[in-house]
Structure formats: structure tokens, C-alpha cells
């Protein structure tokens, strides 16, 4: 006999509890029948079925395998709005139903682990919470959590491999589940009925990163990146795991419009962070990737005082906020990729005057952006990092780009006994190192842009100075990658990597084929797609990535890069399909203008976009930057048209996107 009372159903030998989203469209059902399991239903359709829960310990019984019985729960609904210092939107609605599930063992004692659930209108998050006294030395050897997707035989997925040498810098693959093995998150799925799902995690702190290990088709087991000692996590007996997250949407753009990941993180713990400054920057960077300059003295050294002044002048002329200088410090000569112990983070090369360049930048209303490449030698870096931050602080440097270019599994640390160990970037050790650097940077009012990072899990809410990161194949692969980024790459990013948070992709290349249109290493987009990326791929800091001289030939197109902001009060994904195209609109923070970016894969498209997102009772001048009628990325990437027309929210905009093309629009307020 089955009874249903106040959302809790009980049977003689098993119990299940139900948690429903505020809009009643998403339901989680937890049961203790045949072990601890959960299911997820969206609009009456079961999308996750009978998925396991549990954690395995080294020195104590596993949770989820002891015949635990589910206790009663009392779901509670929360609804508040919080504000970001910077972000895709200024005000974030945080509405969910929460329940804490406790468990009783067969001997009627209480289990030490609980599971906290939050069910939003756009997805769910759950985490394990251990009840203990704070005893050290609790070792986790495995996690039993699963996401068992229904209709996986007909579904399509977009993914990159986990535990690979190139960390997260792989091309996204689209496939059925038969081709999936171990994959990173975010992991994006489109079901045959059009429902879209993304599996990820939030608030990754003092824990191993999670990847997904497919067992039988559609059963994705949570797997934890190992430490060098073979354990997955070494912690206390009162630990809290990261949130395991499942975003669910009726269409592809619903995933982009979700705030689930950032909402599941704790509030800002740094206090007043007005010193965190979004903006655009240029840099002595792309020339290295093209082979025009070198990072060290074993070529034409790029980071010279004279060249830095030239970039500062260019930034000041166009109102850009910063100038990144890579290769300024000792350690770049020789095989720095394999030996990060060469780097000195406070000693400049003789042809680069750090103090003079910083002073010159301030005189011009620009700030120097610092750079620390570690080659993954993290103990060597940690021994110097506070002195390096203090030096930058004394020179009014407020942002630092860090790098960890070592291969996966080759992050070098030296333990307390002086023994060298090698860790994965996304192991518990790596996770903690990255966060330590961000916390220390906050002490000096410095923001961090991490390259070769741990994946984003929304910690920018808790630590707003973690302003951006890489964590995917960026623009530099177009200079030397084999193959370079294909036309669908940036569209794939919008529905995969970008669901986790901002990416420093470094758009804005205007010399699209430095070695000729037929060369393998070239940018496989039109010029207009490079403009559209400033809106389509979000970051609060955006690089104007090309060499300054390459912008001179297309000054009218360059004006969009000058105008486009990087901080927004509203963002709306309007249209799109994973891997095919996307159109996103954003409203400038502390301003009246809207911007739109639309990009496509290798296929030409015509988009019809209603402008209903614009403010009511307002006229705008739509400044439209779009591909020309004969434009195509292969043979004619530079043909474009710039038009202006008056519009309001009742109008519809038609945009032709060339193969691997794009359109960028500024809606400038005429009158209110």
C-alpha cells in the first residue's frame, strides 16, 4: 500500500520524498528502495531515472551501501535577489525549494551523511554534508553519484575528454552516447524531444574536480580526479562536497539563460570589491603566437619598455583600460615549458623597466596588466607569489593573468619532506592552489585571470576578484594549432564551456590569415564574427587581441570594439542551437545602450530577430555590422557592411550570417 501525505510517500519497505521547483515544472524524487536513488522530472517527462547516490571512504563504511533509510523532510521555498559587482546581469534572482535529507541506518542509528537539495525552475543542485567534529584525515576513494539519462539512445551530446594531456583545451565533439567514455563537465545533452540538459558542479572548494565516467549507455557516474597519493579527497569528518548540478531547459538557449551555477555559490566574502574593474585590454601577446616576437631573449624579445609604451599609447587613444605584457620577467629563456623553476616573478629583463612602464601607463589613464607563467611548478610559484603580488600592488597593477601550461597530470609540487609530486590541475591539490592564489591576490586588491585553470564552478560570486579564466581552446590555437579552431568552435563554447562562467577567449583578430587564406593556421571566421564574439562569449575583461597595426585598415569596423562594453545589466540568449548558431543581447550596465552578437558555424544563415528585448517607449539607432553578401570565411572573410537604422522594440531585424560569420549590433539610445 502506498500513501502520499504532504508530498511524502511511504511504503512498507521503502520510502520516497518529493521536492518540487517553485514553478512546479521540475520535480526531484528521492527513494531508499534498492539503495539511495533519485529521479528528475521536467514538465511531466522523466529525464533522470533511478540514479544512485553515495560516497566511498577508505576507513569507514561507504554511504549509500549500508541499507540507509530515508527520513522525512520539510521542503522550504526561498526567493531573493542579489547583486553582482560585475556580471552578465546586475541583479540575479535566486528562487528555489530546499530540503535536507537525513538517513537512518538499519540499527536505527543516524547516518553521518546528509544530502542537501535545491530545486530551481532551471535545474537542481545537491551536495553531501558530513556531520562530524572536524577530525582530520577522512579519505574519500570514490563517489557513487550517477546521472542516468532517459532516452539516451536517441540523444546527442557535446563533450571533451577528461584526464587528457591538454587539460580542457580540446575541440568539442558531438556524438551519440555510444562514443562517450570519460568526459569533462559542463556536459551538454539534447534529447530527441528537444529538452536540453547540462551536467556540471558548483562551488568546487577543497575537493577533487568531478568528471563523468559512462558505464552502460546513458549512465554517467561521477568520478573524482585523483591526487598523487591515489586518494581522491583527503578532508575532515565535517566536510561539504561541491554541488552536483543538472540544468534542464526546454530549448538550447534556456541553458545559457540559467543562473543555476552561480546561484549555488556562497555570497561575496571579500567585502567591498569596487577595486575589481571590468574592461578591455590590449597586449604584447598575439605577436608571440605568430612568431613575430618571443617571450624570452632567444629571439626578438617582445616585452621591451619601448614596445610596452607603444601599446599603452594605443590603449589610451582608444579608451582601453589595460595593457598585458607577457615575457617581462626572468625565466623565459630555454625550455621554460618543462622547467617552471626558472621563473622569477619579481625580476625583470634588462630591456624592460617595470616601474617606468607602470608609471607611464598611469599617466596615460591605463593600467599595466601583470603576468605570471608558472609552467605548473606551483611550489616554486607559491614561494614567490606574495612578494610578486606586493610588487604589483606597489605599482598599482590591479589585474594579473596567471598561466599553468604544464601537461595534464604534470603540476609539480614539492611536499613537506622535499619529495617532488605530480598532480592533475583539477585534483584536490590543484583546486586548492588556484583558490589560495585568488584569496591572496584579494589581500592586495588584485584580480586574477587564470589560464590553464581549474574549471569554473561559479566561485566568482564568492570571490569577485576571480574575474575570468581560460579553460577551453582559445584564440591562440588559430595561430599554431593543428588543427586550428573550426567554424563551429565558438558556437559550441556558448552552450558548453560558457555555461560554467566567463572565458578569456581573446577575440578581435583582424588579420585573419597571417600566412595566407590557404594556410592551415589561420582564423576560420569572418571579420564580423570577431566583432560578434565580444557579445556572444561573455567575459568582464575582453582582450583586443590583434597587433595594433592590424586594426588600421578596418577602422570603421574597429569602432564596434571601441564602443562595446564588457559589463552588463541584462543578458538574454535569444535564439540558437548547440553547435549551429547563437544570438545574444546584452544591455550596458550604467548605460542605456543594448548590444547584440550573433555567430554561426560553417553554414550560412539568415536570422530573423524580434527586438522585443529593447526597452519600451524608446527609439534606438541600430548600428549594424554584418557580413557582406559575398562574404565567406574561406575566401572572402573581410567583406562586410555597416548600416544604421532607427528601431524600437516592435521591430524585427533580419541578419545574414556568412559561413562562419557573424553580426554585431549596437542599439544606441536616441531618446527616451
XYZ file of C-alpha atoms in Angstrom:
672
model
C 0.000 0.000 0.000
C 1.360 3.411 -0.999
C 0.411 6.637 0.738
C 1.042 10.250 -0.296
C 0.978 12.805 2.505
C 2.232 16.395 2.105
C 4.492 15.449 -0.783
C 5.972 12.459 1.092
C 5.026 8.948 0.018
C 5.743 5.893 2.145
C 5.534 2.153 1.630
C 6.120 -0.774 3.950
C 9.712 -1.387 2.916
C 10.734 1.802 1.139
C 10.175 5.494 1.372
C 10.386 8.264 -1.199
C 10.249 12.022 -0.856
C 9.494 14.646 -3.445
C 10.871 18.177 -3.890
C 9.192 20.474 -6.416
C 10.535 23.644 -8.034
C 8.795 26.962 -7.298
C 7.096 26.941 -10.735
C 6.030 23.266 -10.251
C 7.661 22.202 -13.545
C 10.692 20.395 -12.122
C 10.465 17.575 -9.590
C 13.110 15.536 -7.781
C 12.109 12.232 -6.228
C 14.479 10.551 -3.731
C 13.988 6.961 -2.623
C 15.730 4.409 -0.399
C 14.455 1.459 -2.419
C 17.334 -0.660 -3.765
C 19.890 1.764 -2.312
C 19.695 5.539 -2.298
C 18.473 6.845 -5.640
C 16.920 9.922 -7.206
C 14.932 10.799 -10.332
C 14.223 14.118 -12.054
C 11.045 15.001 -13.952
C 10.651 18.097 -16.154
C 7.184 19.123 -17.343
C 5.964 15.600 -16.688
C 8.852 13.948 -18.573
C 11.364 11.858 -16.620
C 14.839 12.996 -17.678
C 16.916 11.310 -14.918
C 15.775 7.892 -13.666
C 16.843 5.820 -10.641
C 20.286 7.378 -10.348
C 22.466 6.291 -7.436
C 23.751 8.403 -4.560
C 26.743 7.671 -2.359
C 30.364 8.174 -1.339
C 33.031 5.558 -0.592
C 35.551 6.097 2.221
C 38.869 4.398 2.885
C 38.496 3.812 6.612
C 34.753 3.783 7.275
C 31.653 2.234 5.709
C 30.504 3.657 2.396
C 27.493 5.946 2.368
C 24.705 4.619 0.159
C 25.599 0.940 0.563
C 24.526 0.295 4.169
C 20.782 -0.012 3.734
C 20.173 3.589 4.812
C 16.529 4.535 5.284
C 15.287 7.931 4.200
C 13.930 10.233 6.897
C 11.009 12.610 6.458
C 11.726 16.091 5.082
C 10.119 19.518 5.143
C 10.828 21.383 1.903
C 11.085 25.154 2.146
C 10.895 27.704 -0.656
C 13.314 30.638 -0.878
C 13.133 33.690 -3.120
C 15.569 36.565 -3.068
C 17.569 38.748 -5.433
C 21.241 39.539 -5.057
C 23.522 41.955 -6.891
C 26.853 41.352 -8.614
C 29.805 43.711 -8.712
C 30.107 42.656 -12.346
C 28.425 40.029 -14.473
C 26.080 39.092 -17.292
C 23.317 40.707 -15.285
C 23.428 43.094 -12.347
C 20.626 41.543 -10.309
C 20.237 37.774 -10.032
C 17.001 36.079 -8.966
C 17.699 33.216 -6.568
C 14.466 31.225 -6.193
C 14.431 27.567 -5.167
C 12.905 24.863 -3.000
C 15.347 23.352 -0.495
C 15.265 20.177 1.560
C 17.870 18.409 3.674
C 17.521 14.639 3.518
C 18.799 12.713 6.505
C 19.101 8.944 6.767
C 18.813 6.245 9.405
C 20.838 3.028 9.395
C 19.193 -0.404 9.862
C 20.198 -0.380 13.554
C 18.211 2.876 13.983
C 21.346 4.990 14.396
C 21.636 8.115 12.289
C 23.877 8.106 9.219
C 26.718 10.630 9.326
C 25.966 11.944 5.845
C 23.058 14.073 4.704
C 22.178 15.315 1.225
C 21.034 18.895 0.708
C 18.823 19.543 -2.321
C 17.927 22.756 -4.080
C 15.406 22.595 -6.882
C 15.225 25.660 -9.110
C 12.980 26.364 -12.072
C 16.019 25.818 -14.341
C 17.683 22.841 -12.684
C 18.772 21.143 -9.497
C 21.772 21.062 -7.222
C 22.579 18.579 -4.471
C 25.577 18.089 -2.212
C 26.796 15.754 0.517
C 27.173 17.163 4.029
C 29.126 15.153 6.604
C 28.268 15.514 10.276
C 31.387 15.364 12.441
C 33.659 17.102 14.914
C 36.261 18.351 12.437
C 38.576 15.358 12.734
C 41.307 15.407 10.088
C 42.304 12.574 7.812
C 38.996 11.441 6.346
C 39.823 9.854 2.977
C 37.380 9.542 0.072
C 38.229 6.894 -2.508
C 35.196 7.058 -4.807
C 31.849 8.689 -5.419
C 28.799 6.648 -6.371
C 26.672 9.519 -7.680
C 25.097 8.881 -11.063
C 23.074 10.785 -13.614
C 21.101 8.151 -15.505
C 19.645 9.889 -18.539
C 16.491 8.582 -20.167
C 16.197 8.382 -23.977
C 19.984 8.445 -24.222
C 19.915 6.175 -27.291
C 18.377 8.978 -29.358
C 20.166 11.907 -27.675
C 23.103 13.969 -28.905
C 25.885 15.158 -26.597
C 28.665 17.749 -26.781
C 31.781 16.938 -24.774
C 35.543 16.965 -24.370
C 37.607 14.121 -22.862
C 38.644 14.148 -19.214
C 42.068 13.221 -17.805
C 43.768 14.278 -21.033
C 47.200 15.792 -21.545
C 45.759 19.098 -22.771
C 43.617 19.710 -19.697
C 40.396 21.359 -21.010
C 41.839 22.533 -24.337
C 40.196 20.065 -26.703
C 37.747 20.530 -29.551
C 34.190 19.732 -28.545
C 32.803 16.593 -30.118
C 29.176 15.993 -30.997
C 28.122 12.368 -30.786
C 25.653 9.835 -29.540
C 26.238 8.207 -26.182
C 27.894 5.161 -27.745
C 31.035 7.244 -28.375
C 31.308 8.711 -24.868
C 33.753 7.451 -22.248
C 35.249 9.868 -19.663
C 34.200 13.471 -20.165
C 34.644 16.848 -18.540
C 31.779 18.972 -17.353
C 29.829 21.021 -18.321
C 28.451 18.137 -20.391
C 25.598 19.178 -22.678
C 22.833 16.910 -23.990
C 19.971 17.439 -26.419
C 17.202 14.879 -26.167
C 15.118 13.879 -29.164
C 12.126 15.764 -27.712
C 14.153 18.999 -27.594
C 14.785 19.088 -23.849
C 18.363 20.211 -23.135
C 20.408 19.119 -20.128
C 23.780 20.200 -18.794
C 25.585 18.324 -16.018
C 28.254 20.166 -14.028
C 29.176 21.117 -10.454
C 29.134 24.307 -8.399
C 31.228 25.708 -5.553
C 34.240 23.425 -6.021
C 36.286 24.045 -2.851
C 38.766 21.691 -1.120
C 37.577 18.722 -3.142
C 38.550 16.864 -6.284
C 37.055 18.022 -9.558
C 34.296 15.788 -10.883
C 34.269 14.282 -14.352
C 31.745 11.839 -15.794
C 32.536 8.202 -16.475
C 29.933 6.493 -18.650
C 29.072 2.964 -17.609
C 26.224 1.458 -19.583
C 24.777 3.837 -22.162
C 23.297 6.929 -20.537
C 24.527 6.115 -17.029
C 27.078 8.765 -16.159
C 28.919 8.108 -12.914
C 30.552 10.963 -11.019
C 34.296 10.277 -10.941
C 36.836 12.247 -8.927
C 40.237 13.345 -10.241
C 42.901 11.534 -8.164
C 45.624 13.024 -6.031
C 49.240 11.929 -6.451
C 48.836 9.601 -3.423
C 45.983 7.766 -5.136
C 43.241 9.136 -2.890
C 40.524 11.277 -4.369
C 39.896 13.609 -1.405
C 41.587 13.926 1.982
C 39.467 16.068 4.251
C 37.750 16.399 7.659
C 34.788 14.492 9.019
C 32.597 17.600 8.738
C 33.162 18.241 5.030
C 30.720 19.640 2.484
C 31.037 18.454 -1.114
C 30.577 20.667 -4.175
C 27.063 20.819 -5.571
C 26.297 18.269 -8.273
C 24.233 20.224 -10.807
C 21.778 19.343 -13.553
C 20.445 22.212 -15.646
C 17.258 21.447 -17.573
C 15.675 23.636 -20.249
C 13.019 23.245 -22.960
C 15.472 24.553 -25.575
C 19.151 25.311 -26.074
C 19.079 28.996 -25.131
C 17.407 28.110 -21.848
C 20.736 26.655 -20.705
C 22.522 29.959 -21.401
C 19.846 31.971 -19.600
C 20.185 29.864 -16.445
C 21.847 31.252 -13.309
C 21.901 27.903 -11.512
C 25.684 27.534 -11.190
C 26.420 30.968 -9.768
C 23.340 30.893 -7.506
C 24.615 27.744 -5.781
C 27.758 29.531 -4.611
C 28.111 31.457 -1.370
C 27.747 35.222 -1.325
C 30.720 37.564 -1.758
C 33.063 37.092 1.180
C 35.589 39.788 0.217
C 33.539 42.782 1.321
C 33.821 45.964 -0.745
C 35.209 44.971 -4.139
C 34.912 48.262 -6.009
C 38.571 47.766 -6.920
C 37.580 44.881 -9.241
C 37.328 46.620 -12.610
C 35.838 45.125 -15.793
C 37.182 46.447 -19.065
C 39.113 45.836 -22.272
C 42.828 45.359 -22.643
C 45.454 45.017 -25.355
C 48.660 43.085 -25.013
C 52.087 42.039 -26.141
C 50.780 38.546 -26.756
C 49.486 37.753 -30.243
C 52.846 38.641 -31.786
C 54.445 35.837 -29.768
C 51.931 33.314 -31.029
C 52.536 34.454 -34.602
C 56.295 34.073 -34.091
C 56.956 37.774 -34.577
C 58.238 38.191 -31.016
C 59.498 35.790 -28.370
C 58.746 35.612 -24.653
C 62.444 35.407 -23.781
C 65.748 36.596 -25.206
C 66.117 33.617 -27.540
C 64.563 35.604 -30.390
C 63.159 39.092 -30.833
C 62.146 39.846 -27.262
C 58.601 41.161 -27.212
C 58.371 42.665 -23.731
C 60.537 45.725 -24.087
C 59.953 49.092 -22.451
C 59.648 50.773 -25.848
C 57.092 48.328 -27.189
C 55.054 48.456 -23.983
C 54.856 52.247 -24.296
C 53.555 51.854 -27.849
C 50.799 49.525 -26.683
C 49.952 51.880 -23.826
C 49.616 54.754 -26.290
C 47.313 52.651 -28.457
C 45.175 51.687 -25.465
C 44.921 55.274 -24.249
C 43.994 56.523 -27.717
C 41.013 54.177 -27.911
C 39.876 54.190 -24.300
C 41.028 50.685 -23.398
C 41.732 50.001 -19.752
C 44.818 47.817 -19.658
C 47.946 46.539 -21.366
C 49.053 42.965 -20.789
C 52.798 42.354 -21.072
C 53.921 38.717 -21.253
C 57.574 37.773 -21.095
C 58.736 40.669 -18.917
C 60.317 38.569 -16.156
C 63.306 36.234 -15.946
C 62.757 32.579 -16.767
C 61.540 32.532 -20.366
C 64.859 31.552 -21.936
C 65.457 27.888 -22.612
C 62.828 25.178 -22.205
C 60.561 27.057 -19.792
C 57.625 24.804 -20.676
C 59.360 21.869 -18.984
C 61.020 23.786 -16.142
C 58.870 26.301 -14.311
C 61.533 26.567 -11.611
C 63.339 29.006 -13.931
C 60.822 31.780 -13.353
C 61.471 34.779 -11.142
C 58.282 36.762 -10.578
C 59.875 39.982 -9.339
C 62.954 40.310 -11.567
C 62.510 41.960 -14.965
C 64.639 41.504 -18.056
C 67.130 44.316 -18.573
C 65.234 45.723 -21.575
C 62.007 46.076 -19.579
C 61.653 48.716 -16.852
C 58.631 47.542 -14.876
C 58.353 50.633 -12.683
C 58.747 53.034 -15.603
C 56.186 51.210 -17.740
C 53.679 51.137 -14.872
C 54.203 54.843 -14.241
C 53.799 55.669 -17.939
C 50.580 53.663 -18.070
C 49.113 55.547 -15.103
C 50.000 58.873 -16.720
C 48.005 57.801 -19.766
C 44.994 56.621 -17.750
C 45.821 52.964 -18.431
C 46.919 50.189 -16.079
C 49.541 47.555 -16.683
C 48.102 44.026 -16.548
C 50.528 41.706 -14.783
C 51.541 38.258 -15.937
C 52.766 35.167 -14.091
C 53.515 31.995 -16.049
C 54.297 29.082 -13.744
C 54.592 26.143 -16.173
C 52.727 24.274 -13.453
C 55.595 24.482 -10.930
C 53.275 25.520 -8.143
C 55.509 25.121 -5.091
C 58.140 27.315 -6.745
C 55.400 29.847 -7.528
C 53.883 29.797 -4.047
C 57.290 30.565 -2.543
C 57.372 33.843 -4.502
C 53.764 34.782 -5.133
C 53.179 37.092 -2.179
C 56.303 39.112 -2.965
C 55.146 39.280 -6.569
C 51.654 40.493 -5.606
C 53.155 43.059 -3.245
C 55.359 44.354 -6.070
C 52.389 44.697 -8.383
C 50.381 46.397 -5.642
C 53.131 48.978 -5.185
C 52.940 49.732 -8.911
C 49.115 49.946 -8.959
C 48.752 46.801 -11.060
C 45.212 45.551 -10.359
C 44.900 42.523 -12.635
C 47.182 39.526 -13.153
C 46.973 36.843 -15.801
C 48.374 33.583 -14.465
C 49.360 30.548 -16.529
C 49.882 26.825 -15.871
C 50.881 25.373 -19.242
C 52.169 22.028 -17.927
C 50.547 18.933 -19.390
C 47.682 17.334 -17.509
C 48.972 15.364 -14.531
C 52.239 17.328 -14.525
C 51.514 20.087 -11.995
C 54.700 19.979 -9.940
C 54.702 20.338 -6.173
C 57.267 19.571 -3.504
C 55.811 18.048 -0.345
C 56.799 18.638 3.285
C 59.545 16.008 3.037
C 61.060 17.635 -0.033
C 59.756 14.931 -2.371
C 58.543 16.043 -5.795
C 54.974 15.033 -6.584
C 52.984 15.494 -9.787
C 49.305 16.401 -9.656
C 46.454 16.922 -12.048
C 45.468 20.569 -12.430
C 41.941 19.612 -11.350
C 42.895 17.378 -8.424
C 42.098 18.450 -4.873
C 45.599 19.871 -4.619
C 45.181 21.892 -7.819
C 41.734 23.108 -6.783
C 43.154 24.415 -3.506
C 46.191 26.021 -5.120
C 44.127 28.093 -7.533
C 41.841 29.302 -4.766
C 44.773 30.154 -2.482
C 46.228 32.378 -5.191
C 42.899 34.169 -5.626
C 42.449 34.694 -1.882
C 45.986 36.032 -1.529
C 45.502 38.327 -4.514
C 42.441 39.823 -2.828
C 44.648 40.868 0.077
C 46.467 43.140 -2.377
C 43.293 44.194 -4.245
C 44.366 42.263 -7.335
C 42.032 40.397 -9.689
C 43.056 37.102 -11.266
C 42.544 35.901 -14.840
C 43.629 32.249 -14.762
C 44.847 30.438 -17.865
C 45.217 26.666 -17.886
C 42.863 26.863 -14.905
C 40.646 24.640 -12.888
C 37.194 24.764 -14.499
C 34.763 27.463 -13.439
C 32.134 26.436 -10.893
C 30.684 29.865 -10.055
C 33.177 30.902 -7.388
C 33.256 34.365 -8.952
C 30.241 35.093 -6.745
C 32.172 34.297 -3.565
C 35.474 35.723 -4.836
C 34.609 38.536 -7.270
C 38.310 39.115 -7.963
C 38.416 35.791 -9.859
C 37.449 37.874 -12.835
C 37.916 35.483 -15.740
C 39.730 32.363 -16.841
C 40.506 30.305 -19.903
C 39.614 26.615 -19.533
C 38.983 25.797 -23.199
C 40.649 26.135 -26.591
C 41.205 29.860 -27.048
C 42.148 32.090 -29.963
C 45.848 31.169 -29.833
C 45.117 27.775 -31.409
C 44.356 29.663 -34.620
C 47.973 30.829 -34.768
C 49.668 27.451 -34.383
C 47.144 24.731 -33.533
C 46.821 21.681 -35.717
C 44.010 21.810 -36.471
C 43.011 25.371 -35.573
C 39.583 26.081 -34.116
C 36.924 25.126 -36.695
C 33.899 27.320 -37.555
C 31.581 25.635 -35.032
C 34.015 26.010 -32.131
C 32.822 29.323 -30.718
C 29.176 28.282 -31.062
C 29.944 25.057 -29.206
C 31.572 27.096 -26.434
C 28.410 29.138 -25.918
C 26.430 26.005 -24.990
C 29.161 24.074 -23.138
C 32.155 25.788 -21.526
C 30.370 29.139 -21.211
C 27.617 27.609 -19.057
C 30.158 27.485 -16.236
C 31.184 31.162 -16.337
C 33.275 33.795 -18.143
C 36.034 32.856 -20.577
C 39.018 34.925 -21.664
C 38.796 33.743 -25.283
C 40.729 36.800 -26.620
C 38.635 37.845 -29.640
C 39.234 40.693 -32.067
C 41.704 39.290 -34.609
C 41.531 41.423 -37.779
C 44.433 39.909 -39.726
C 42.606 36.616 -40.108
C 45.172 34.856 -42.262
C 48.686 35.986 -41.406
C 50.114 33.180 -43.555
C 47.552 33.424 -46.355
C 43.994 32.239 -46.813
C 45.138 28.757 -47.815
C 47.318 28.229 -44.734
C 46.264 25.699 -42.115
C 46.985 28.125 -39.292
C 44.532 30.936 -39.695
C 41.368 32.229 -38.045
C 38.433 30.338 -39.553
C 35.889 33.158 -39.208
C 34.839 36.298 -40.993
C 35.838 39.681 -39.628
C 32.278 40.310 -38.430
C 32.288 37.138 -36.351
C 35.302 38.502 -34.488
C 33.213 41.554 -33.567
C 30.215 39.470 -32.535
C 32.338 37.380 -30.144
C 32.594 40.362 -27.790
C 28.891 39.885 -27.050
C 28.405 36.167 -27.743
C 31.230 34.921 -25.466
C 30.981 36.644 -22.106
C 33.900 37.924 -20.066
C 34.082 41.043 -17.872
C 37.564 41.560 -19.293
C 37.895 41.278 -23.059
C 41.145 41.403 -24.965
C 41.568 43.446 -28.125
C 43.822 40.676 -29.214
C 45.442 41.594 -32.533
C 48.520 43.704 -33.192
C 47.626 47.418 -33.111
C 48.705 47.958 -36.713
C 46.220 45.363 -37.959
C 43.265 47.499 -36.928
C 44.224 50.487 -39.087
C 42.873 49.009 -42.335
C 39.369 48.487 -40.935
C 38.861 51.495 -38.687
C 35.099 51.617 -39.297
C 34.711 48.008 -38.121
C 37.136 48.600 -35.257
C 34.712 51.212 -33.908
C 32.464 48.439 -32.587
C 35.316 47.106 -30.441
C 35.936 50.616 -29.140
C 32.259 51.028 -28.260
C 31.275 47.630 -26.863
C 31.319 47.404 -23.049
C 32.208 44.328 -21.032
C 29.849 44.738 -18.078
C 26.102 44.273 -18.383
C 22.860 44.916 -16.522
C 20.879 42.346 -18.545
C 21.751 39.444 -20.836
C 19.349 37.347 -22.913
C 20.138 34.447 -25.217
C 17.540 34.984 -27.935
C 17.974 32.162 -30.422
C 20.313 29.276 -31.043
C 21.073 25.603 -31.345
C 24.092 23.845 -29.891
C 26.968 23.842 -32.382
C 24.938 25.669 -35.055
C 24.350 29.316 -34.132
C 23.544 31.633 -31.261
C 22.267 35.199 -30.883
C 22.651 37.005 -27.555
C 21.561 40.507 -26.497
C 23.052 42.411 -23.569
C 22.334 45.819 -22.047
C 25.200 48.006 -20.929
C 25.498 48.430 -17.182
C 25.150 52.047 -16.059
C 24.085 52.933 -19.593
C 21.131 52.854 -21.948
C 22.523 51.004 -24.958
C 21.889 47.395 -25.924
C 24.252 45.205 -27.936
C 23.655 42.054 -29.942
C 26.079 39.396 -31.121
C 25.133 36.577 -33.480
C 27.515 33.878 -34.728
C 27.155 30.760 -36.866
C 29.076 27.599 -37.720
C 30.220 26.665 -41.248
C 26.672 27.153 -42.573
C 25.261 30.397 -43.904
C 22.124 31.503 -42.048
C 19.514 34.224 -42.123
C 18.249 35.118 -38.655
C 15.001 36.948 -38.029
C 15.269 38.521 -34.599
C 12.375 40.348 -32.904
C 13.701 43.303 -30.925
C 11.233 42.819 -28.072
C 14.125 42.767 -25.581
C 14.651 46.522 -26.081
C 13.241 48.954 -23.531
C 9.687 50.162 -24.070
C 8.897 53.667 -25.332
C 12.461 54.172 -26.556
C 13.941 54.732 -30.015
C 17.395 53.425 -30.837
C 19.836 53.834 -33.655
C 20.769 50.299 -34.682
C 24.409 50.377 -35.814
C 24.657 47.088 -37.695
C 27.969 45.423 -38.535
C 27.317 42.388 -40.735
C 28.853 40.113 -43.345
C 28.674 41.223 -46.960
C 26.609 39.271 -49.471
C 29.702 37.527 -50.872
C 31.473 37.042 -47.563
C 32.671 33.602 -46.516
C 35.385 32.623 -44.067
C 37.345 30.550 -46.596
C 37.909 33.024 -49.428
C 36.317 36.372 -48.605
C 36.375 36.930 -44.834
C 36.882 40.698 -44.962
C 33.756 41.741 -46.863
C 31.307 43.498 -44.567
C 28.571 46.116 -44.464
C 27.891 48.750 -41.811
C 24.367 50.175 -41.723
C 22.324 52.377 -39.406
C 18.571 52.478 -38.956
C 16.134 53.669 -36.297
C 14.335 50.880 -34.407
C 12.249 50.171 -31.323
C 11.045 47.060 -29.524
C 8.258 46.477 -32.056
C 10.705 45.995 -34.915
C 12.270 42.840 -36.337
C 15.880 42.635 -37.509
C 16.950 40.335 -40.339
C 20.631 39.384 -40.374
C 22.514 37.276 -42.904
C 25.416 35.395 -41.365
C 28.048 34.167 -43.807
C 29.629 30.724 -43.380
C 31.469 31.031 -40.031
C 30.238 34.599 -39.964
C 28.535 36.897 -37.566
C 26.754 40.140 -36.916
C 27.308 42.726 -34.206
C 24.777 45.445 -33.432
C 24.881 48.428 -31.146
C 21.461 49.827 -30.256
C 22.342 53.402 -29.278
C 19.661 55.319 -27.422
C 18.142 58.156 -29.464
C 15.588 59.402 -26.966
C 13.544 58.170 -24.062
